Tab-separated table of C-alpha atoms and ligand atoms in Angstrom:
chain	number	residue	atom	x	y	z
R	1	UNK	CA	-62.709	-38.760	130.480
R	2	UNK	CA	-60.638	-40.966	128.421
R	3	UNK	CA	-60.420	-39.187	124.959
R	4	UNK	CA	-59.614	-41.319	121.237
R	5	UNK	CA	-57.241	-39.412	119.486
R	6	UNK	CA	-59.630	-39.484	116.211
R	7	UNK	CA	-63.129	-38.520	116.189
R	8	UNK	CA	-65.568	-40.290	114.097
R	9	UNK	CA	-67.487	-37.826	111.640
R	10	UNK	CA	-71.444	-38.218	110.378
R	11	UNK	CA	-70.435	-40.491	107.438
R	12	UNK	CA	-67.934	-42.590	109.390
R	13	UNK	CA	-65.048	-41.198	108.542
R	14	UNK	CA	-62.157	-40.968	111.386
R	15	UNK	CA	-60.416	-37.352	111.858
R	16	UNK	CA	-57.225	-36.794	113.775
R	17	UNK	CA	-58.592	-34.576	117.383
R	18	UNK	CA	-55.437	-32.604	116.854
R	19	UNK	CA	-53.840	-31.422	113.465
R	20	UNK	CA	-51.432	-28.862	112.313
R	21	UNK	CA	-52.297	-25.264	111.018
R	22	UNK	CA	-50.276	-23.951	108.993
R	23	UNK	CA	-51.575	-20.009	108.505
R	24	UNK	CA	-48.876	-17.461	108.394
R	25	UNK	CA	-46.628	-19.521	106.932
R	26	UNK	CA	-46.078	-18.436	103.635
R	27	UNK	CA	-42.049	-19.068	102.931
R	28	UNK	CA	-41.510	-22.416	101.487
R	29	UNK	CA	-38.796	-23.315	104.164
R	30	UNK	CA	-40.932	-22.299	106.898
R	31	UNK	CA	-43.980	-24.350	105.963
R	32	UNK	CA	-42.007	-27.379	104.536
R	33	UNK	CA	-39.984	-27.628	107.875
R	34	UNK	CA	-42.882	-26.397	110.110
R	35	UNK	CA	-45.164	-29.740	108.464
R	36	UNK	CA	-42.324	-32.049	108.070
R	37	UNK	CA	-41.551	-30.847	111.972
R	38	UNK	CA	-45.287	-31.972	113.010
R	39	UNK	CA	-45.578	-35.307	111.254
R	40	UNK	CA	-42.058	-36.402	113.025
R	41	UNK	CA	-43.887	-35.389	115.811
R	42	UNK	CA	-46.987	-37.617	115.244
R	43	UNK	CA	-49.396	-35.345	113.377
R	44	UNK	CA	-51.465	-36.810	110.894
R	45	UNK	CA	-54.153	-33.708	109.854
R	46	UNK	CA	-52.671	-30.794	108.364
R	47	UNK	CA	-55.021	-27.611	108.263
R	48	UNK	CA	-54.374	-25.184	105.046
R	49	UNK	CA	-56.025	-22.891	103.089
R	50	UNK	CA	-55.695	-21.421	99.183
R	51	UNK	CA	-54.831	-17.967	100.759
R	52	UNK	CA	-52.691	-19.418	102.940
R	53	UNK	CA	-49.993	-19.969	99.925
R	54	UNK	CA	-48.203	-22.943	100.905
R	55	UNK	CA	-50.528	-25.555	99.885
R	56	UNK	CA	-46.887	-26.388	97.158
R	57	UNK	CA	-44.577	-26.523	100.839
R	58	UNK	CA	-47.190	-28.622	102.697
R	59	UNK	CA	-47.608	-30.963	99.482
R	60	UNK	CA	-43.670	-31.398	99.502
R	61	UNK	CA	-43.218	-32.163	102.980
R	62	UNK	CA	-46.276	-34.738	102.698
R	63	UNK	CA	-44.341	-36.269	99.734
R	64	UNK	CA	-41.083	-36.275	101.244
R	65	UNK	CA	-41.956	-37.289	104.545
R	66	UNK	CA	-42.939	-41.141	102.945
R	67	UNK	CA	-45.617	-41.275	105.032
R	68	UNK	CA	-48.630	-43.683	103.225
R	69	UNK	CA	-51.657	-40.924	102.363
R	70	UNK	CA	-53.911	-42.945	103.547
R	71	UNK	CA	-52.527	-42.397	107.397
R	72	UNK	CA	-53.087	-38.412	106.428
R	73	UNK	CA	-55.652	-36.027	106.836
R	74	UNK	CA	-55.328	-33.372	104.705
R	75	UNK	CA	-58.272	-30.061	104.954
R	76	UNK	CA	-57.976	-27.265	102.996
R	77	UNK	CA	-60.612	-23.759	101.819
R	78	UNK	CA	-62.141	-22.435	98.446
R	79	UNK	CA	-61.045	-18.572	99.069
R	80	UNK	CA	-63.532	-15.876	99.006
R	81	UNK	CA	-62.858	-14.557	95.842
R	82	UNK	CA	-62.751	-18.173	94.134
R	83	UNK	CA	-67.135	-19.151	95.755
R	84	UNK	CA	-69.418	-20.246	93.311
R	85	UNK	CA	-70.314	-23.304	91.650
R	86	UNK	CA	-67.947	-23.417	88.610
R	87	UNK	CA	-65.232	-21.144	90.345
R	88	UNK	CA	-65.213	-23.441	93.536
R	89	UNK	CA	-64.061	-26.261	91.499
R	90	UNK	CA	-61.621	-24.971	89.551
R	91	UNK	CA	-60.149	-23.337	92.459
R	92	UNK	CA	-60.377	-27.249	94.305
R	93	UNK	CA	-58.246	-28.683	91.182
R	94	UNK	CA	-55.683	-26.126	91.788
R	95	UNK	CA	-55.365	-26.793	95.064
R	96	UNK	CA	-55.482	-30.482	94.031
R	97	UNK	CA	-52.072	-29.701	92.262
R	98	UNK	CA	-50.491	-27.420	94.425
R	99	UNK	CA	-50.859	-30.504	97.156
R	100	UNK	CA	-50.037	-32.870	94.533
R	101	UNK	CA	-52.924	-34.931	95.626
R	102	UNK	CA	-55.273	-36.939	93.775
R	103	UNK	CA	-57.975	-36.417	96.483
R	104	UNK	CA	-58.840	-33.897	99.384
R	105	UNK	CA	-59.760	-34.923	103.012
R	106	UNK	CA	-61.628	-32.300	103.535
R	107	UNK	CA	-62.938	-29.302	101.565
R	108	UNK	CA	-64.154	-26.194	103.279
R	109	UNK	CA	-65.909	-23.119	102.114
R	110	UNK	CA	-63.282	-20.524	103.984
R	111	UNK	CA	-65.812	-17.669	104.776
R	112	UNK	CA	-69.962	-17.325	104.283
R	113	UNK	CA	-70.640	-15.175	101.432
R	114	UNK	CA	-73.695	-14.774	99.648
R	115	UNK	CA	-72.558	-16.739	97.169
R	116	UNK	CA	-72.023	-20.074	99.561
R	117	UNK	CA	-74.547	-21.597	98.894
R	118	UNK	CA	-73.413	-22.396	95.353
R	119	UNK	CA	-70.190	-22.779	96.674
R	120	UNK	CA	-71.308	-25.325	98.936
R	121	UNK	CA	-73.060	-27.361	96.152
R	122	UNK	CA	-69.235	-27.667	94.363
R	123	UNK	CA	-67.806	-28.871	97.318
R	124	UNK	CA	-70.907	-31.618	97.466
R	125	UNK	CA	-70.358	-32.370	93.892
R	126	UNK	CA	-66.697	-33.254	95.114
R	127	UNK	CA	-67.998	-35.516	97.440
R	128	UNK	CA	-69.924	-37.144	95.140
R	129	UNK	CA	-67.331	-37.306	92.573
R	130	UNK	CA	-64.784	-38.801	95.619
R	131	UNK	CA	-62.967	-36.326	95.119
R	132	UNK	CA	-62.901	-35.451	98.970
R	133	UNK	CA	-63.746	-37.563	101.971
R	134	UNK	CA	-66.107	-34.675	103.871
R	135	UNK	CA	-67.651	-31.870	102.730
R	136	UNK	CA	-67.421	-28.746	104.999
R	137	UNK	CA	-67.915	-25.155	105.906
R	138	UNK	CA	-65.351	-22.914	107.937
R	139	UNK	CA	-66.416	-19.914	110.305
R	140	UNK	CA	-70.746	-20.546	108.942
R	141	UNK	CA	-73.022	-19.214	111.962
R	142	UNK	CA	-76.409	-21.125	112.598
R	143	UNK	CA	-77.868	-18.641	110.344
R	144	UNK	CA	-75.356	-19.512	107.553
R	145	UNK	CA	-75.225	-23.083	108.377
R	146	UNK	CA	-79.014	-22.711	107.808
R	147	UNK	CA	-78.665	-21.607	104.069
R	148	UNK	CA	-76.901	-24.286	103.414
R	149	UNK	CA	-78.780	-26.702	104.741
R	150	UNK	CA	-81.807	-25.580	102.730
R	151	UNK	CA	-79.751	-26.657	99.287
R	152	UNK	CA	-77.878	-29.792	100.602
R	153	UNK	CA	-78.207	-33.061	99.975
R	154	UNK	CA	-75.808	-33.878	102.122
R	155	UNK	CA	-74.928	-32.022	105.149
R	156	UNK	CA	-71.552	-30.358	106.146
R	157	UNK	CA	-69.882	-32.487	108.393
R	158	UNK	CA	-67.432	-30.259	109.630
R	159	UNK	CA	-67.756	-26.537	110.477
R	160	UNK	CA	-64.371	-24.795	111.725
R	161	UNK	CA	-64.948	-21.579	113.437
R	162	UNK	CA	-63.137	-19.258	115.773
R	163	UNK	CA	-63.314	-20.994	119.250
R	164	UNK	CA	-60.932	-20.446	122.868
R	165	UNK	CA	-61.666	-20.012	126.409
R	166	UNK	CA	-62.567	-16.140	125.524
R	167	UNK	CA	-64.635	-17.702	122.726
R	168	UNK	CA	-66.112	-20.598	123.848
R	169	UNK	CA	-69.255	-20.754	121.269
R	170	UNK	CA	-71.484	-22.648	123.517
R	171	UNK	CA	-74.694	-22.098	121.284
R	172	UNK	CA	-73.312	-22.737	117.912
R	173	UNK	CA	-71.133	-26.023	119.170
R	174	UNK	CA	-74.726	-27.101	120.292
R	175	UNK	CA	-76.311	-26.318	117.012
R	176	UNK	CA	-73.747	-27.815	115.486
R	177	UNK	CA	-73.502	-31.200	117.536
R	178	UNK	CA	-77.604	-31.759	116.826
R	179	UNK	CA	-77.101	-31.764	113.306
R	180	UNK	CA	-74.099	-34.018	113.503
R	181	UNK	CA	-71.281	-31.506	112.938
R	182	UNK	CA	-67.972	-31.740	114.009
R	183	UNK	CA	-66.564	-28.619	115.360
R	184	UNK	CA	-63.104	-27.540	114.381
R	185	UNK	CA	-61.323	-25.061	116.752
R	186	UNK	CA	-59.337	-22.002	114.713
R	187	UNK	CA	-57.120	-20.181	117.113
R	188	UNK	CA	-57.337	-22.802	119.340
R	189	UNK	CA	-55.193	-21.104	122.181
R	190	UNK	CA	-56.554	-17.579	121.365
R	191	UNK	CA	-53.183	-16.219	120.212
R	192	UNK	CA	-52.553	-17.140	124.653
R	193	UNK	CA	-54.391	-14.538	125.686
R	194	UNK	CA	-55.718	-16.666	128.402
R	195	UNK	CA	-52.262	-18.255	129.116
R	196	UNK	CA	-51.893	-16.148	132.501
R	197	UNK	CA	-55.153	-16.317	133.761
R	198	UNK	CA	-55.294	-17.744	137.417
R	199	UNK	CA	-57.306	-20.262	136.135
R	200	UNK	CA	-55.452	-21.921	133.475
R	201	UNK	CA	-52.201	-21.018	135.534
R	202	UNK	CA	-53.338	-23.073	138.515
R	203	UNK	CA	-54.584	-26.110	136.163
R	204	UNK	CA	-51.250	-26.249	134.397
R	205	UNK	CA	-49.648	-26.633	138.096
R	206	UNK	CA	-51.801	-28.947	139.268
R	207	UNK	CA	-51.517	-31.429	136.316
R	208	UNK	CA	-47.508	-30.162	135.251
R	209	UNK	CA	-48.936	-29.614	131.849
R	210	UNK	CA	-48.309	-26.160	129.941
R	211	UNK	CA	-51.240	-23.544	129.788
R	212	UNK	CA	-51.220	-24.504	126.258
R	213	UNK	CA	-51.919	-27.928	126.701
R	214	UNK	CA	-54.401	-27.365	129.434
R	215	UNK	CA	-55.991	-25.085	126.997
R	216	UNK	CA	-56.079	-28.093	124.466
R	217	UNK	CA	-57.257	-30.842	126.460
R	218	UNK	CA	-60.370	-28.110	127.382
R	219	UNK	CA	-60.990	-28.378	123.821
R	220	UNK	CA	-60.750	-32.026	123.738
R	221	UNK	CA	-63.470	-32.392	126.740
R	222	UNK	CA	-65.743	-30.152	125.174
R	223	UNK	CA	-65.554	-31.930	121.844
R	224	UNK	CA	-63.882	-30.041	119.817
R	225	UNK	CA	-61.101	-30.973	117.047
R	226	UNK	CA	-58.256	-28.458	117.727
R	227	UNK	CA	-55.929	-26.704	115.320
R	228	UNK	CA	-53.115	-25.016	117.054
R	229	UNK	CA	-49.837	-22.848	114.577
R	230	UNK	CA	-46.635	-23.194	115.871
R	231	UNK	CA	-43.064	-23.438	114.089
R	232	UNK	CA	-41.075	-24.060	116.901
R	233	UNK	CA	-40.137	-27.937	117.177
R	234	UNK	CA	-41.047	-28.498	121.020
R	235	UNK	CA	-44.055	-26.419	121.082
R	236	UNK	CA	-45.433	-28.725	118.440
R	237	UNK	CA	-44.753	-31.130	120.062
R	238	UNK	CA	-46.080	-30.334	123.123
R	239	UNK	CA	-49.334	-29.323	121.342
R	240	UNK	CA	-50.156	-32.863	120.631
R	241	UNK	CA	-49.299	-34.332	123.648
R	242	UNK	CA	-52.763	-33.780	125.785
R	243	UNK	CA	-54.351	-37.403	125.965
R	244	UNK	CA	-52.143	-38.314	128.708
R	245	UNK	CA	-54.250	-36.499	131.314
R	246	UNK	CA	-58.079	-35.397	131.860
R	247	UNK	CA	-59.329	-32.435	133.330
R	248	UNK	CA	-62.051	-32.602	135.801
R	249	UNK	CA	-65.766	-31.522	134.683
R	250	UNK	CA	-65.814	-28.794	137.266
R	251	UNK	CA	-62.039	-27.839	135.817
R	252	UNK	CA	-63.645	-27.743	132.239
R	253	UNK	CA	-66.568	-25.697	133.181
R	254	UNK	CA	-64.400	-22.943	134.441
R	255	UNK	CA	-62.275	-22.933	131.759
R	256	UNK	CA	-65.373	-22.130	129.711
R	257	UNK	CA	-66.557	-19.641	132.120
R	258	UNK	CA	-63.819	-17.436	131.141
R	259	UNK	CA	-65.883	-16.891	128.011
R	260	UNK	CA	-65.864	-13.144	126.669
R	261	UNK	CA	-67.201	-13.515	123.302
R	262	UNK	CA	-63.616	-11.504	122.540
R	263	UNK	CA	-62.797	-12.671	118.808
R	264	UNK	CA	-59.401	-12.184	117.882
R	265	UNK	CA	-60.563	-11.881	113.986
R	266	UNK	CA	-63.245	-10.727	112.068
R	267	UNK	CA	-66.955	-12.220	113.226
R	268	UNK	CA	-68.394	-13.851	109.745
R	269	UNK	CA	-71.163	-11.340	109.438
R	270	UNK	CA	-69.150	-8.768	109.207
R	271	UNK	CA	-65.876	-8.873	107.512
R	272	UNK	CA	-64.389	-7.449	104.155
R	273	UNK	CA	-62.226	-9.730	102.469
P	301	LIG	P1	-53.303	-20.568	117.479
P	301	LIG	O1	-54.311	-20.542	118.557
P	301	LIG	O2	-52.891	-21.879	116.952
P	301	LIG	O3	-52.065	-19.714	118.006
P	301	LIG	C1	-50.892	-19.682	117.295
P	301	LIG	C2	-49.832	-18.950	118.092
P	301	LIG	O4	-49.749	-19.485	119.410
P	301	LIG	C3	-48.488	-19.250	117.442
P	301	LIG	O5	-48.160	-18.192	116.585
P	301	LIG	C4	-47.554	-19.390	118.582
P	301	LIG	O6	-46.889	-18.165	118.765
P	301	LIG	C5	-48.407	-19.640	119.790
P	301	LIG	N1	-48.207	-21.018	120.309
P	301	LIG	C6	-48.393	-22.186	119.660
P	301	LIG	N2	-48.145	-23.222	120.465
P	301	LIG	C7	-47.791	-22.700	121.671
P	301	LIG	C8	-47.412	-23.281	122.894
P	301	LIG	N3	-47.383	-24.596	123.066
P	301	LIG	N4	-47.121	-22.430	123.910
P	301	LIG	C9	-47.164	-21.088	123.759
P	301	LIG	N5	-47.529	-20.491	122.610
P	301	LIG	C10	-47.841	-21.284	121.571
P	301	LIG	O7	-53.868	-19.602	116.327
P	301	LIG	P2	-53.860	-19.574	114.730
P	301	LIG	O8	-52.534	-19.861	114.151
P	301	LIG	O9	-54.514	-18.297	114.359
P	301	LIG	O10	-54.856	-20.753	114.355
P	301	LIG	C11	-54.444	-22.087	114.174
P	301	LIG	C12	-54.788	-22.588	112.805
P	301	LIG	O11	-56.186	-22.409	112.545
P	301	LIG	C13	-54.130	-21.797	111.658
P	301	LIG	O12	-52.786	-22.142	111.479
P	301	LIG	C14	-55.024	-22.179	110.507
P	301	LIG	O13	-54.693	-23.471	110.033
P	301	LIG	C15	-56.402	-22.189	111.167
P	301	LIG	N6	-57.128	-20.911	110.975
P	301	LIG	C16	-58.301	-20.938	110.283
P	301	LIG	C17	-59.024	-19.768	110.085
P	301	LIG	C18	-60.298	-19.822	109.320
P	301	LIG	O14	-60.814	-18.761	108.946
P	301	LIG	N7	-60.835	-20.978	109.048
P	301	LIG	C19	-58.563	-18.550	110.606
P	301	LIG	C20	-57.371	-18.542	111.319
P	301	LIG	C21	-56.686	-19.742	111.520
């Protein structure tokens, strides 16, 4: 299947099928050279978070890296502690700052409290006020996704969860793809747990890719937008590179077969932070 290296979200908008996350990556240095790093290497999304602390390093490398905004895609999450109406967008302006950005890419509630509801009416008031391109909603089950769809005007369009061969999230991607959607992929290569499986072993032979790029390009097939961490200069590059070759549907199925429902994080129904 020949793949675009963009996919086109519910309102139109086009979002790099690869970016860069950036968790764990809290020292200036390490996040300014780990983003500056990735768009050398052709990235155009970055992935961050408020709790991640280095929305400052990512907004430096973005400026110094004279790259035109417009070519960016730039996501980033209201933190638990920060969900509400009025709290959400207070916490989105300092953010705002922090990135030294006059307007988000995309906005995402980080984890489904009770309170995201409200939280997810701030981040639509930001898209009304252009203030982001696409309102979204980070690791939301159907049930979550649900409440929210019961107080929004306008859908999420995005909804970034937990999802790797071990977790391959069959029903909620499906949920999500009938109500337009987009699925992002968090721990895209399931910290490589699956690295030295036969399957993905063999695949990586047969194609002289990496069992991290085979891993990608599964994610690719199954329609997924992929965010995978690294700081080390080839293996970002190297993470990017997967459009060059397609895996076969019977390949892709038993990628997904090696589904375990094994999360390598908390499951959003049950988590306490
Ligand atoms: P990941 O699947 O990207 O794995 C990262 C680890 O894999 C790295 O630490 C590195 O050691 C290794 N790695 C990277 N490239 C490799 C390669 N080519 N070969 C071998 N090993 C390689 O997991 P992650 O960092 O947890 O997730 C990726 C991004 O997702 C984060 O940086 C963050 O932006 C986002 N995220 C979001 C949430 C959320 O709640 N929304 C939670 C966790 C992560």
């Amino acid at each position: 299947m020949t793949i675009s290296t963009t996919i086109t979200l519910a309102n139109g908008v086009e979002m790099p099928r690869i970016g860069y996350g950036v968790f764990r990556m809290k020292e200036h240095e390490v996040a300014f050279n780990g983003v500056t790093e990735a768009l050398k290497a052709g990235y155009r999304a970055i992935d961050t978070a408020a709790i991640y602390d280095n929305e400052e390093a990512v907004g430096d490398a973005i400026k110094a890296s004279g790259i035109d905004r417009s070519e960016l895609f730039i996501t980033t999450k209201v933190w638990n502690s920060d969900q509400g109406f009025d709290n959400t967008l207070r916490a989105f302006e300092t953010s705002l700052k922090k990135l030294q950005l006059d307007y988000i890419d995309l906005y995402l509630t980080h984890w489904p409290k009770p309170t995201l509801a409200d939280t997810y009416k701030a981040i639509e008031r930001l898209y009304e006020e252009k203030l982001i391109r696409v309102p979204g909603v980070s690791n939301h089950h159907q049930h979550h996704l649900e409440e929210v769809f019961a107080v929004a005007n306008v859908k999420p369009m995005v909804n970034q969860i937990e999802c790797h061969p071990s977790l391959s999230q069959d029903a909620l991607r499906a949920f999500c793809h009938e109500h337009q959607i987009a699925v992002t992929a968090w721990a895209p290569l399931g910290t490589g747990i699956v690295f030295t499986h036969p399957v993905i072993r063999n695949l990586a032979e047969k194609y002289s890719k990496t069992p991290a790029q085979i891993v990608l390009r599964w994610h690719l097939e199954i329609g997924n937008i992929a965010i995978p961490k690294s700081v080390t200069p080839a293996r970002i590059a190297e993470n990017l590179h997967v459009y060059d070759f397609a895996l076969a549907a019977d390949e892709v199925a038993a990628i997904s077969a090696l589904n375990t429902f094994h999360r390598t994080s908390a499951d959003p129904d049950n988590f306490d932070f």
